[in-house]
Amino acid sequence: MTTLTETRVDEMSFTSPKPKRRIPWGSIVSAILLSLGAVVMIAPFMWIIQAAFGETARAFVLPPRWLPANPSLENFESVFEQVPYGMFMFNSVKIAVIVTLGQLITCSTAAYAFARLEFRGKNVLFMLLISALMIPGQVTLVPLFIVMRQLGLYNTHAALILPALINPFGVFLLRQFFMTIPKDLEDAARVDGANVFTIYWRIILPLSGPILTTLAILTFVTMWNSYFLPLIMINDPELQVLTVGLTLLRGQYGAGALGPIAAALAMAIVPVLVVFLMLQKYIIKSIVSTGIKG
Amino acid sequence: MSEQIMTVRSLKRREAMAAYAFILPTLLGFLVFVVGPMLASFALSLFDWNLLTPPEYVGLANWEKLFSDARVGGIYVNTLRLSLMVVFSNMTFGLLFAILLDSKLPVLIRNFFRISYFFPYVVSAVAVSLIWTFLFNRDLGPLNYYLGLLGVDSRINWLNSSQWSPLAIVIADVWKNVGFYILVFLGGMQAISRDFYEAAEVDGANTWQKFRNITLPLLSPTILFLLVISIIGALQIFEQPQILTSGGPGDATRTIVLYIYEQGFKFFDMGYAATLAISLFAIILVLTIIQFRLSRRWVFYQ
């Protein structure tokens, strides 16, 4: 084997003429296209940020600016004057955190039961839960709105949190992972007298860090970006979340007021960017591997 | 002996009890927030209800209205056309850029591209739509300005003409979502064994032949998967038209979900909104089934 390879190398280096240095047109074109694509992706953010830090009256000028002429914070000030922006932010964080933590519990307990425990109706219940994945969220919004009104939860955060606590996809995702954990570990613990809850809490969860992280990321991103439900469920601006809050600002100024809306957008996007840059490996992997479509 | 059987039995019962306790939150929430509303949609479609006066049973009147509502057909056609445009553009650009990224690039540069293409995907559709509202501005927007520099008619009425507004929504959607498609395609490509390419090279295949005969067929499961989730997702587009164009001009960019929202929460016609929602559900269900049937014919697995 070794001799064969050596002979070949010898042949190559002695008999074949030196390859001509060719211009790698393919790589050049692909580098240009990739860079052009990156400019298209990044430029809109840059433009919004310069508008945020510019003067309100001169936000919309031609040719487009890429750095503010006279940097100022007046756009930010006027955002806080017009809408309870701090509350929007607080509400969004609060709801996303509660739902994420809540789903980690509800999904993992249900997933553990479906993966490992024996009980009557298990398969039927699981199939029923999974078939719910075929129901598009938007379809049940009208009756969900009515249910929340009947429960007296209209215009409360509970109306956003409670329905989000169940996630059939999350249950499915975790169940698939739990089934790959060797059963011997549990059997050994059971012999030592561990009950179901101890096994779930002390063995299954500690072994499931990566998949729980994936679920947490997916849930947080989904909740942070959710718009339709808060739009119909929340009426009080003080209780509103950031997504709907941004559109309220547009109502205050009219669609043409770039400056303040840019400031609000910058404040909404920059924290997301920071978190994204820190966790990009996990975030990209979580979203791409599960195929969550926003 | 019988004592042992008793213990086994009681152990089993205890396990089942624990299991029910474990699934209780999900089950309860599922019944109240998914199954209940789903069944309620069907019931609601038989009533006329504006939330203020008591609901009134109207039989199939909402369904008759659905089939005689001159706008519904047009809105469905627009939704479908918009969805196909969105899906086709995302798939094409996604595949193209995945191919470009699937070459030998320094790690740092590849990561830079990955991050810049993917980041808009995690930004809310609301923020993206607001950004593009300004970029699309006819007189002062940067897009028309730079198009003007390229010699294109620089006064395109992106958001207020029935010719351009669907394209505006497609552009904003591709900008937001294409990174997801790129990375899913890239994942699919990297899962293809290098052996196939090496064998093809031995046989003297060129780049196009390798793409056509190896990459594309072996990527077909990925393509199908993306097709299913993106068509279903695209049929439910809401934020982009609501914020960018409010569905206009006329019904040019009014999607079915936007119409459901307007019927339900602007005109408070709950029965009709539920009826429209069921029609959308039926269409999505049929599409899912058709796509899975078709997939048997043209999907190749490695």
Coordinates of C-alpha atoms in Angstrom, one line a residue:
Chain A
M1 CA 0.0 0.0 0.0
T2 CA 2.7 2.4 1.0
T3 CA 4.9 1.6 -1.9
L4 CA 2.0 2.0 -4.3
T5 CA 1.3 5.5 -3.0
E6 CA 5.0 6.4 -3.1
T7 CA 5.3 5.2 -6.7
R8 CA 2.4 7.3 -7.7
V9 CA 3.7 10.4 -6.0
D10 CA 7.0 9.9 -7.7
E11 CA 5.4 9.5 -11.1
M12 CA 3.3 12.6 -10.6
S13 CA 6.2 14.8 -9.6
F14 CA 8.6 13.7 -12.2
T15 CA 6.6 12.8 -15.3
S16 CA 3.6 15.3 -15.4
P17 CA 4.4 18.8 -16.4
K18 CA 3.9 21.5 -13.7
P19 CA 0.2 22.6 -13.8
K20 CA -0.2 26.1 -15.2
R21 CA -1.3 28.6 -12.6
R22 CA -4.9 29.2 -13.7
I23 CA -7.1 32.0 -12.5
P24 CA -9.8 30.4 -10.3
W25 CA -12.7 32.2 -11.9
G26 CA -15.2 30.1 -10.1
S27 CA -13.9 31.1 -6.6
I28 CA -13.7 34.7 -7.6
V29 CA -17.3 34.8 -8.8
S30 CA -18.5 33.0 -5.8
A31 CA -16.6 35.3 -3.4
I32 CA -18.2 38.3 -5.1
L33 CA -21.7 36.9 -5.0
L34 CA -21.3 35.9 -1.3
S35 CA -20.0 39.4 -0.4
L36 CA -22.8 41.1 -2.3
G37 CA -25.3 38.9 -0.4
A38 CA -23.7 39.8 2.9
V39 CA -23.9 43.5 2.0
V40 CA -27.6 43.1 1.2
M41 CA -28.2 41.4 4.5
I42 CA -26.3 43.9 6.7
A43 CA -26.9 47.2 5.0
P44 CA -30.6 47.6 6.2
F45 CA -29.5 47.2 9.8
M46 CA -26.7 49.8 9.4
W47 CA -29.1 52.2 7.8
I48 CA -31.7 51.9 10.6
I49 CA -29.0 52.4 13.2
Q50 CA -27.7 55.6 11.6
A51 CA -31.2 56.9 11.4
A52 CA -31.8 56.1 15.1
F53 CA -28.8 58.2 16.1
G54 CA -29.4 61.0 13.7
E55 CA -31.7 64.1 14.1
T56 CA -35.4 63.4 13.9
A57 CA -36.1 66.0 11.3
R58 CA -33.3 64.9 9.0
A59 CA -33.6 61.1 9.2
F60 CA -35.0 60.6 5.7
V61 CA -32.5 62.2 3.3
L62 CA -31.1 61.4 -0.1
P63 CA -28.5 60.2 -0.8
P64 CA -28.9 57.7 2.0
R65 CA -26.6 58.3 5.0
W66 CA -24.5 55.5 6.5
L67 CA -23.3 57.6 9.5
P68 CA -25.4 60.2 11.3
A69 CA -24.4 63.8 10.4
N70 CA -25.0 65.2 13.8
P71 CA -25.3 62.3 16.3
S72 CA -28.1 62.9 18.7
L73 CA -30.3 60.9 21.1
E74 CA -33.5 62.9 20.4
N75 CA -35.1 59.9 18.6
F76 CA -34.6 57.7 21.7
E77 CA -36.0 60.4 24.0
S78 CA -39.1 60.8 21.9
V79 CA -39.7 57.0 21.9
F80 CA -39.8 57.0 25.6
E81 CA -42.1 60.1 25.7
Q82 CA -44.6 58.5 23.3
V83 CA -44.9 54.9 24.4
P84 CA -44.1 52.9 27.5
Y85 CA -41.1 51.3 25.7
G86 CA -39.5 50.1 29.0
M87 CA -42.7 48.2 29.8
F88 CA -42.8 46.7 26.3
M89 CA -39.3 45.4 26.8
F90 CA -40.1 44.2 30.4
N91 CA -43.3 42.4 29.3
S92 CA -41.6 40.7 26.4
V93 CA -38.7 39.4 28.6
K94 CA -41.1 38.4 31.3
I95 CA -43.4 36.4 29.1
A96 CA -40.6 34.8 27.1
V97 CA -38.7 33.7 30.2
I98 CA -41.8 32.3 32.0
V99 CA -42.9 30.4 28.9
T100 CA -39.4 29.0 28.3
L101 CA -39.0 27.8 31.8
G102 CA -42.6 26.5 31.9
Q103 CA -42.2 24.6 28.6
L104 CA -39.0 23.0 29.9
I105 CA -41.1 21.5 32.7
T106 CA -44.3 20.7 30.9
C107 CA -42.6 19.3 27.8
S108 CA -40.0 17.2 29.6
T109 CA -42.4 15.6 32.1
A110 CA -44.8 14.7 29.3
A111 CA -42.0 13.5 27.1
Y112 CA -40.6 11.3 29.8
A113 CA -44.0 9.7 30.4
F114 CA -44.4 9.0 26.7
A115 CA -40.8 7.8 26.3
R116 CA -40.5 5.5 29.4
L117 CA -43.6 5.0 31.5
E118 CA -46.4 2.5 30.9
F119 CA -50.0 3.7 31.2
R120 CA -53.3 3.1 29.6
G121 CA -54.1 5.2 26.5
K122 CA -50.4 6.1 26.0
N123 CA -50.3 5.6 22.3
V124 CA -53.7 7.1 21.5
L125 CA -52.8 10.2 23.6
F126 CA -49.4 10.5 21.9
M127 CA -50.9 10.3 18.4
L128 CA -53.5 12.8 19.3
L129 CA -50.9 15.2 20.5
I130 CA -48.7 14.8 17.4
S131 CA -51.6 15.2 15.1
A132 CA -52.0 18.7 16.6
L133 CA -48.8 19.6 14.7
M134 CA -50.9 19.6 11.6
I135 CA -53.1 22.4 12.9
P136 CA -51.7 25.7 11.9
G137 CA -51.6 28.1 14.9
Q138 CA -53.5 30.8 13.1
V139 CA -56.5 28.6 12.6
T140 CA -57.5 28.3 16.2
L141 CA -56.9 32.0 17.1
V142 CA -60.5 33.1 16.8
P143 CA -61.9 30.5 19.2
L144 CA -58.8 30.8 21.4
F145 CA -59.7 34.5 21.8
I146 CA -63.2 33.6 22.8
V147 CA -62.0 31.0 25.3
M148 CA -59.7 33.5 26.9
R149 CA -62.5 36.1 27.1
Q150 CA -64.8 33.5 28.7
L151 CA -62.0 32.7 31.2
G152 CA -61.7 36.4 32.1
L153 CA -58.1 36.4 30.8
Y154 CA -58.6 38.9 28.0
N155 CA -56.0 41.7 28.3
T156 CA -53.8 39.7 30.8
H157 CA -50.4 38.1 30.3
A158 CA -51.9 34.8 31.3
A159 CA -53.7 34.8 27.9
L160 CA -50.3 34.8 26.3
I161 CA -48.5 32.5 28.7
L162 CA -51.0 29.7 29.3
P163 CA -51.6 28.5 25.7
A164 CA -47.9 28.7 25.1
L165 CA -47.1 26.3 27.9
I166 CA -48.1 23.3 25.8
N167 CA -45.9 22.5 22.9
P168 CA -46.6 19.2 21.1
F169 CA -43.5 19.6 19.0
G170 CA -41.4 20.2 22.2
V171 CA -42.9 17.0 23.7
F172 CA -42.0 15.1 20.5
L173 CA -38.5 16.5 20.3
L174 CA -37.7 15.6 23.9
R175 CA -39.3 12.2 23.7
Q176 CA -37.2 11.2 20.7
F177 CA -34.1 12.2 22.7
F178 CA -35.2 10.5 26.0
M179 CA -35.7 7.2 24.1
T180 CA -32.0 7.2 23.2
I181 CA -30.8 7.3 26.8
P182 CA -29.8 3.7 27.8
K183 CA -32.4 2.1 30.0
D184 CA -29.7 0.4 32.2
L185 CA -29.1 3.6 34.0
E186 CA -32.7 3.9 35.1
D187 CA -32.9 0.2 36.0
A188 CA -29.9 0.5 38.2
A189 CA -31.4 3.5 40.0
R190 CA -34.7 1.7 40.3
V191 CA -33.0 -1.3 42.0
D192 CA -31.6 1.3 44.5
G193 CA -35.1 2.3 45.3
A194 CA -35.4 5.5 43.2
N195 CA -39.0 6.5 42.3
V196 CA -40.1 7.8 38.9
F197 CA -39.7 11.4 39.8
T198 CA -36.2 10.9 41.2
I199 CA -35.2 9.1 38.0
Y200 CA -36.6 11.9 35.8
W201 CA -35.0 14.6 37.9
R202 CA -31.7 13.1 38.8
I203 CA -30.9 10.9 35.7
I204 CA -32.9 11.9 32.6
L205 CA -32.7 15.7 32.9
P206 CA -29.0 16.0 33.7
L207 CA -28.3 13.8 30.7
S208 CA -30.5 16.0 28.4
G209 CA -28.7 19.3 28.5
P210 CA -28.2 19.8 24.8
I211 CA -31.8 19.0 23.8
L212 CA -33.2 21.1 26.6
T213 CA -31.0 24.0 25.4
T214 CA -32.4 23.5 21.9
L215 CA -36.0 23.6 23.2
A216 CA -35.3 26.6 25.4
I217 CA -33.8 28.5 22.4
L218 CA -36.6 27.7 20.1
T219 CA -39.2 28.6 22.6
F220 CA -37.6 31.9 23.6
V221 CA -37.1 33.0 20.0
T222 CA -40.7 32.1 19.1
M223 CA -42.2 33.9 22.1
W224 CA -40.0 36.9 21.7
N225 CA -41.1 37.3 18.1
S226 CA -44.8 36.4 18.6
Y227 CA -47.1 39.0 17.3
F228 CA -50.6 37.8 16.4
L229 CA -51.6 36.6 19.9
P230 CA -50.6 39.7 21.8
L231 CA -52.1 41.8 19.0
I232 CA -55.6 40.3 19.6
M233 CA -55.3 39.5 23.4
I234 CA -53.7 42.7 24.8
N235 CA -55.4 46.0 24.8
D236 CA -53.6 48.0 27.5
P237 CA -50.4 49.6 26.2
E238 CA -48.8 49.1 29.6
L239 CA -49.3 45.3 29.2
Q240 CA -48.2 45.2 25.6
V241 CA -45.1 43.3 24.3
L242 CA -42.3 44.7 22.1
T243 CA -43.5 43.4 18.7
V244 CA -46.9 45.0 18.9
G245 CA -45.4 48.0 20.8
L246 CA -43.2 48.8 17.7
T247 CA -46.3 49.1 15.6
L248 CA -48.0 51.2 18.2
L249 CA -45.2 53.7 17.7
R250 CA -46.0 53.8 14.0
G251 CA -49.5 54.7 14.9
Q252 CA -48.2 57.6 17.0
Y253 CA -46.1 59.1 14.3
G254 CA -47.5 57.9 11.1
A255 CA -45.6 55.6 8.7
G256 CA -43.2 58.3 7.5
A257 CA -41.5 59.0 10.9
L258 CA -38.3 57.1 10.4
G259 CA -36.2 58.6 13.3
P260 CA -38.1 57.5 16.4
I261 CA -39.2 54.1 14.8
A262 CA -35.6 53.5 13.9
A263 CA -34.6 54.2 17.5
A264 CA -37.2 51.8 18.8
L265 CA -36.1 49.2 16.2
A266 CA -32.4 49.6 17.2
M267 CA -33.2 49.1 20.8
A268 CA -35.2 46.0 19.9
I269 CA -32.6 44.5 17.6
V270 CA -29.3 45.3 19.2
P271 CA -29.9 43.1 22.3
V272 CA -31.0 40.3 20.0
L273 CA -27.8 40.7 18.0
V274 CA -25.6 40.6 21.1
V275 CA -27.3 37.4 22.4
F276 CA -27.2 35.9 18.9
L277 CA -23.5 36.6 18.5
M278 CA -22.7 35.1 21.9
L279 CA -24.9 32.0 21.3
Q280 CA -24.9 31.8 17.5
K281 CA -23.5 28.2 17.4
Y282 CA -26.3 26.9 19.6
I283 CA -29.0 29.1 18.1
I284 CA -28.2 28.2 14.5
K285 CA -27.9 24.5 15.3
S286 CA -31.2 24.5 17.3
I287 CA -33.2 26.2 14.6
V288 CA -31.7 24.4 11.6
S289 CA -31.7 20.9 13.1
T290 CA -35.3 21.1 14.1
G291 CA -36.5 22.9 11.0
I292 CA -38.5 25.5 12.9
K293 CA -40.0 27.8 10.3
G294 CA -40.8 31.3 11.6
Chain B
M1 CA -45.9 -15.6 45.5
S2 CA -49.1 -13.7 45.5
E3 CA -47.5 -11.1 47.6
Q4 CA -44.9 -10.6 44.8
I5 CA -47.6 -10.3 42.2
M6 CA -49.3 -7.7 44.4
T7 CA -46.1 -5.7 44.6
V8 CA -45.5 -5.8 40.8
R9 CA -49.1 -4.7 40.3
S10 CA -48.9 -1.9 42.7
L11 CA -45.6 -0.8 41.3
K12 CA -47.3 -0.7 37.8
R13 CA -50.2 1.2 39.2
R14 CA -47.8 3.7 40.9
E15 CA -46.0 4.1 37.6
A16 CA -49.2 4.8 35.7
M17 CA -50.3 7.3 38.3
A18 CA -46.9 9.1 38.0
A19 CA -47.3 9.0 34.2
Y20 CA -50.7 10.7 34.4
A21 CA -49.3 13.3 36.7
F22 CA -46.5 13.9 34.3
I23 CA -48.7 14.4 31.3
L24 CA -51.4 16.3 33.1
P25 CA -50.2 19.9 32.4
T26 CA -49.7 19.2 28.7
L27 CA -52.9 17.2 28.4
L28 CA -55.0 19.8 30.1
G29 CA -53.6 22.6 28.1
F30 CA -54.0 20.6 25.0
L31 CA -57.7 20.1 25.6
V32 CA -58.4 23.7 26.6
F33 CA -56.2 25.5 24.1
V34 CA -56.0 23.2 21.1
V35 CA -58.7 20.6 20.9
G36 CA -61.4 22.9 22.4
P37 CA -60.8 25.8 20.1
M38 CA -60.5 23.4 17.1
L39 CA -63.9 21.9 17.8
A40 CA -65.2 25.4 18.7
S41 CA -64.2 26.6 15.3
F42 CA -66.6 24.2 13.7
A43 CA -69.4 25.1 16.1
L44 CA -68.6 28.8 15.7
S45 CA -68.9 28.6 11.9
L46 CA -72.6 27.8 12.4
F47 CA -73.3 31.0 14.4
D48 CA -73.4 34.7 13.8
W49 CA -71.7 36.4 16.7
N50 CA -70.2 39.9 17.1
L51 CA -69.2 39.3 20.8
L52 CA -71.7 42.0 22.0
T53 CA -75.1 40.4 21.4
P54 CA -75.7 36.7 22.1
P55 CA -74.6 34.3 19.4
E56 CA -77.3 33.4 16.9
Y57 CA -77.5 30.1 15.2
V58 CA -77.5 30.6 11.4
G59 CA -76.9 27.1 10.1
L60 CA -74.7 27.0 7.0
A61 CA -75.1 30.7 6.3
N62 CA -71.4 31.4 6.9
W63 CA -70.4 28.7 4.5
E64 CA -72.8 30.0 1.9
K65 CA -71.3 33.4 2.4
L66 CA -67.8 31.9 2.0
F67 CA -68.6 30.5 -1.4
S68 CA -70.5 33.6 -2.6
D69 CA -68.0 36.1 -1.1
A70 CA -66.5 37.5 -4.3
R71 CA -63.4 38.6 -2.4
V72 CA -62.5 35.2 -0.9
G73 CA -61.6 33.5 -4.2
G74 CA -59.4 36.5 -5.2
I75 CA -57.7 36.5 -1.8
Y76 CA -57.0 32.8 -2.0
V77 CA -55.5 33.2 -5.4
N78 CA -53.4 36.1 -4.2
T79 CA -52.3 34.1 -1.1
L80 CA -51.4 31.1 -3.2
R81 CA -49.5 33.2 -5.8
L82 CA -47.7 35.1 -3.1
S83 CA -46.8 31.8 -1.3
L84 CA -45.5 30.2 -4.5
M85 CA -43.4 33.3 -5.2
V86 CA -42.0 33.4 -1.6
V87 CA -41.3 29.7 -1.6
F88 CA -39.7 29.6 -5.0
S89 CA -37.5 32.6 -4.3
N90 CA -36.4 31.3 -0.9
M91 CA -35.6 27.9 -2.3
T92 CA -33.7 29.2 -5.3
F93 CA -31.6 31.8 -3.5
G94 CA -31.2 29.3 -0.6
L95 CA -29.8 26.6 -2.8
L96 CA -27.6 29.0 -4.8
F97 CA -26.0 30.5 -1.7
A98 CA -25.7 27.1 -0.1
I99 CA -23.7 25.9 -3.1
L100 CA -21.5 29.0 -2.9
L101 CA -20.9 28.5 0.8
D102 CA -20.2 24.8 0.3
S103 CA -16.7 25.5 -1.0
K104 CA -13.3 25.8 0.6
L105 CA -13.5 29.0 2.6
P106 CA -11.5 30.1 5.6
V107 CA -13.4 29.3 8.8
L108 CA -13.6 32.9 9.9
I109 CA -15.0 34.1 6.6
R110 CA -17.5 31.2 6.4
N111 CA -18.7 32.0 9.9
F112 CA -19.1 35.7 9.0
F113 CA -21.3 34.7 6.0
R114 CA -23.3 32.3 8.1
I115 CA -24.0 34.9 10.8
S116 CA -24.8 37.7 8.4
Y117 CA -27.2 35.5 6.3
F118 CA -28.9 33.9 9.3
F119 CA -29.3 36.8 11.7
P120 CA -32.4 38.4 10.0
Y121 CA -34.1 35.0 10.5
V122 CA -34.1 35.5 14.3
V123 CA -35.4 39.1 14.1
S124 CA -39.1 39.4 14.4
A125 CA -41.2 39.6 11.2
V126 CA -42.6 42.8 12.7
A127 CA -39.2 44.5 13.0
V128 CA -38.2 43.3 9.5
S129 CA -41.4 44.6 8.0
L130 CA -41.0 48.0 9.7
I131 CA -37.4 48.2 8.4
W132 CA -38.6 47.4 4.8
T133 CA -41.5 49.9 5.0
F134 CA -38.8 52.6 5.0
L135 CA -36.4 50.9 2.6
F136 CA -39.3 50.7 0.1
N137 CA -40.4 54.3 0.5
R138 CA -41.0 55.6 -3.1
D139 CA -39.4 59.0 -2.8
L140 CA -36.9 58.8 0.0
G141 CA -36.2 55.1 0.3
P142 CA -32.6 53.8 -0.2
L143 CA -33.8 51.0 -2.5
N144 CA -35.2 53.2 -5.2
Y145 CA -32.2 55.5 -4.8
Y146 CA -29.7 52.7 -5.5
L147 CA -31.8 51.3 -8.3
G148 CA -31.7 54.7 -9.8
L149 CA -27.9 54.7 -9.7
L150 CA -28.0 51.4 -11.5
G151 CA -30.2 53.0 -14.2
V152 CA -33.5 51.4 -13.2
D153 CA -36.6 53.5 -13.0
S154 CA -36.1 54.9 -9.6
R155 CA -39.7 55.8 -8.7
I156 CA -41.1 52.4 -8.2
N157 CA -44.2 52.5 -6.1
W158 CA -43.3 49.4 -4.1
L159 CA -46.0 49.5 -1.5
N160 CA -48.9 51.1 -3.3
S161 CA -49.2 49.5 -6.7
S162 CA -50.8 46.1 -7.3
Q163 CA -48.0 45.4 -9.7
W164 CA -45.1 45.9 -7.3
S165 CA -46.5 45.3 -3.8
P166 CA -46.5 41.5 -4.0
L167 CA -42.9 41.6 -5.1
A168 CA -42.1 43.9 -2.1
I169 CA -43.5 41.3 0.3
V170 CA -41.5 38.6 -1.4
I171 CA -38.3 40.6 -1.1
A172 CA -38.8 41.4 2.6
D173 CA -39.6 37.7 3.2
V174 CA -36.6 36.4 1.4
W175 CA -34.4 38.8 3.2
K176 CA -35.7 37.6 6.5
N177 CA -35.9 33.9 5.8
V178 CA -33.3 32.9 3.2
G179 CA -30.6 32.3 5.8
F180 CA -32.7 29.4 7.2
Y181 CA -32.9 27.8 3.7
I182 CA -29.2 28.3 3.1
L183 CA -28.2 26.6 6.3
V184 CA -30.7 23.7 5.9
F185 CA -29.5 23.1 2.3
L186 CA -25.9 23.4 3.5
G187 CA -26.6 20.7 6.2
G188 CA -28.1 18.5 3.5
M189 CA -25.1 18.9 1.2
Q190 CA -22.6 18.2 3.8
A191 CA -24.4 15.0 4.7
I192 CA -23.7 13.7 1.2
S193 CA -20.8 11.3 1.2
R194 CA -17.7 12.6 -0.6
D195 CA -17.2 9.1 -2.2
F196 CA -20.0 9.9 -4.8
Y197 CA -18.1 12.9 -6.0
E198 CA -14.8 11.2 -6.1
A199 CA -16.3 8.3 -8.1
A200 CA -17.9 10.8 -10.5
E201 CA -14.6 12.7 -11.0
V202 CA -12.9 9.4 -11.8
D203 CA -15.6 9.0 -14.5
G204 CA -14.8 12.5 -15.8
A205 CA -18.0 14.3 -14.7
N206 CA -18.0 18.1 -14.7
T207 CA -19.3 20.4 -12.0
W208 CA -22.8 20.7 -13.5
Q209 CA -23.1 16.9 -14.0
K210 CA -22.0 16.3 -10.4
F211 CA -24.6 18.8 -9.2
R212 CA -27.4 17.4 -11.5
N213 CA -26.7 13.7 -10.9
I214 CA -25.5 13.6 -7.3
T215 CA -26.2 16.7 -5.3
L216 CA -29.8 17.3 -6.5
P217 CA -31.1 13.8 -6.2
L218 CA -29.5 13.2 -2.8
L219 CA -30.8 16.6 -1.7
S220 CA -34.3 15.7 -2.6
P221 CA -35.4 14.8 0.9
T222 CA -34.1 18.1 2.2
I223 CA -35.9 19.9 -0.7
L224 CA -39.2 18.1 0.0
F225 CA -38.9 18.8 3.7
L226 CA -38.3 22.5 3.0
L227 CA -41.1 22.6 0.5
V228 CA -43.6 21.2 2.9
I229 CA -42.8 23.5 5.8
S230 CA -42.4 26.6 3.6
I231 CA -45.6 26.2 1.7
I232 CA -47.5 25.6 4.9
G233 CA -45.7 28.6 6.5
A234 CA -46.2 30.8 3.5
L235 CA -49.9 30.3 3.3
Q236 CA -50.1 31.8 6.8
I237 CA -48.1 34.9 6.0
F238 CA -49.5 37.7 8.1
E239 CA -47.1 40.3 9.5
Q240 CA -45.5 41.3 6.2
P241 CA -48.7 42.2 4.4
Q242 CA -50.3 43.6 7.5
I243 CA -47.5 46.0 8.3
L244 CA -46.1 46.7 4.8
T245 CA -49.2 47.1 2.7
S246 CA -52.2 46.5 5.0
G247 CA -53.2 44.0 2.3
G248 CA -53.5 46.7 -0.4
P249 CA -53.8 48.2 -2.8
G250 CA -57.2 46.7 -3.1
D251 CA -56.7 43.0 -2.2
A252 CA -53.4 42.7 -4.1
T253 CA -51.5 41.6 -1.0
R254 CA -54.3 40.6 1.3
T255 CA -53.5 37.1 2.5
I256 CA -56.2 34.7 3.9
V257 CA -54.8 35.0 7.4
L258 CA -55.0 38.8 7.2
Y259 CA -58.6 38.5 6.0
I260 CA -59.4 36.2 8.9
Y261 CA -57.9 38.8 11.2
E262 CA -59.9 41.6 9.7
Q263 CA -63.2 39.7 9.7
G264 CA -62.7 38.6 13.3
F265 CA -61.0 41.5 15.0
K266 CA -61.9 44.5 13.0
F267 CA -65.5 43.6 12.0
F268 CA -66.1 41.2 14.9
D269 CA -67.7 38.7 12.7
M270 CA -66.5 35.7 14.7
G271 CA -68.6 33.1 12.9
Y272 CA -67.3 34.1 9.5
A273 CA -63.7 34.4 10.7
A274 CA -63.9 30.8 12.1
T275 CA -65.4 29.6 8.8
L276 CA -62.5 31.1 6.8
A277 CA -60.0 29.6 9.3
I278 CA -61.5 26.1 8.7
S279 CA -61.2 26.6 5.0
L280 CA -57.6 27.4 5.4
F281 CA -57.1 24.4 7.6
A282 CA -58.7 22.1 5.0
I283 CA -56.4 23.5 2.3
I284 CA -53.3 23.0 4.3
L285 CA -54.3 19.5 5.2
V286 CA -54.9 18.6 1.6
L287 CA -51.6 20.1 0.6
T288 CA -49.7 18.2 3.2
I289 CA -51.3 14.9 2.1
I290 CA -50.6 15.6 -1.6
Q291 CA -47.0 16.5 -0.9
F292 CA -46.4 13.3 1.0
R293 CA -48.0 11.3 -1.8
L294 CA -45.8 13.0 -4.4
S295 CA -42.7 12.6 -2.4
R296 CA -42.8 8.8 -2.9
R297 CA -42.2 9.4 -6.6
W298 CA -39.3 11.8 -6.7
V299 CA -37.4 11.6 -3.4
F300 CA -34.2 9.6 -3.3
Y301 CA -32.6 8.5 -0.1
Q302 CA -28.9 7.8 0.2

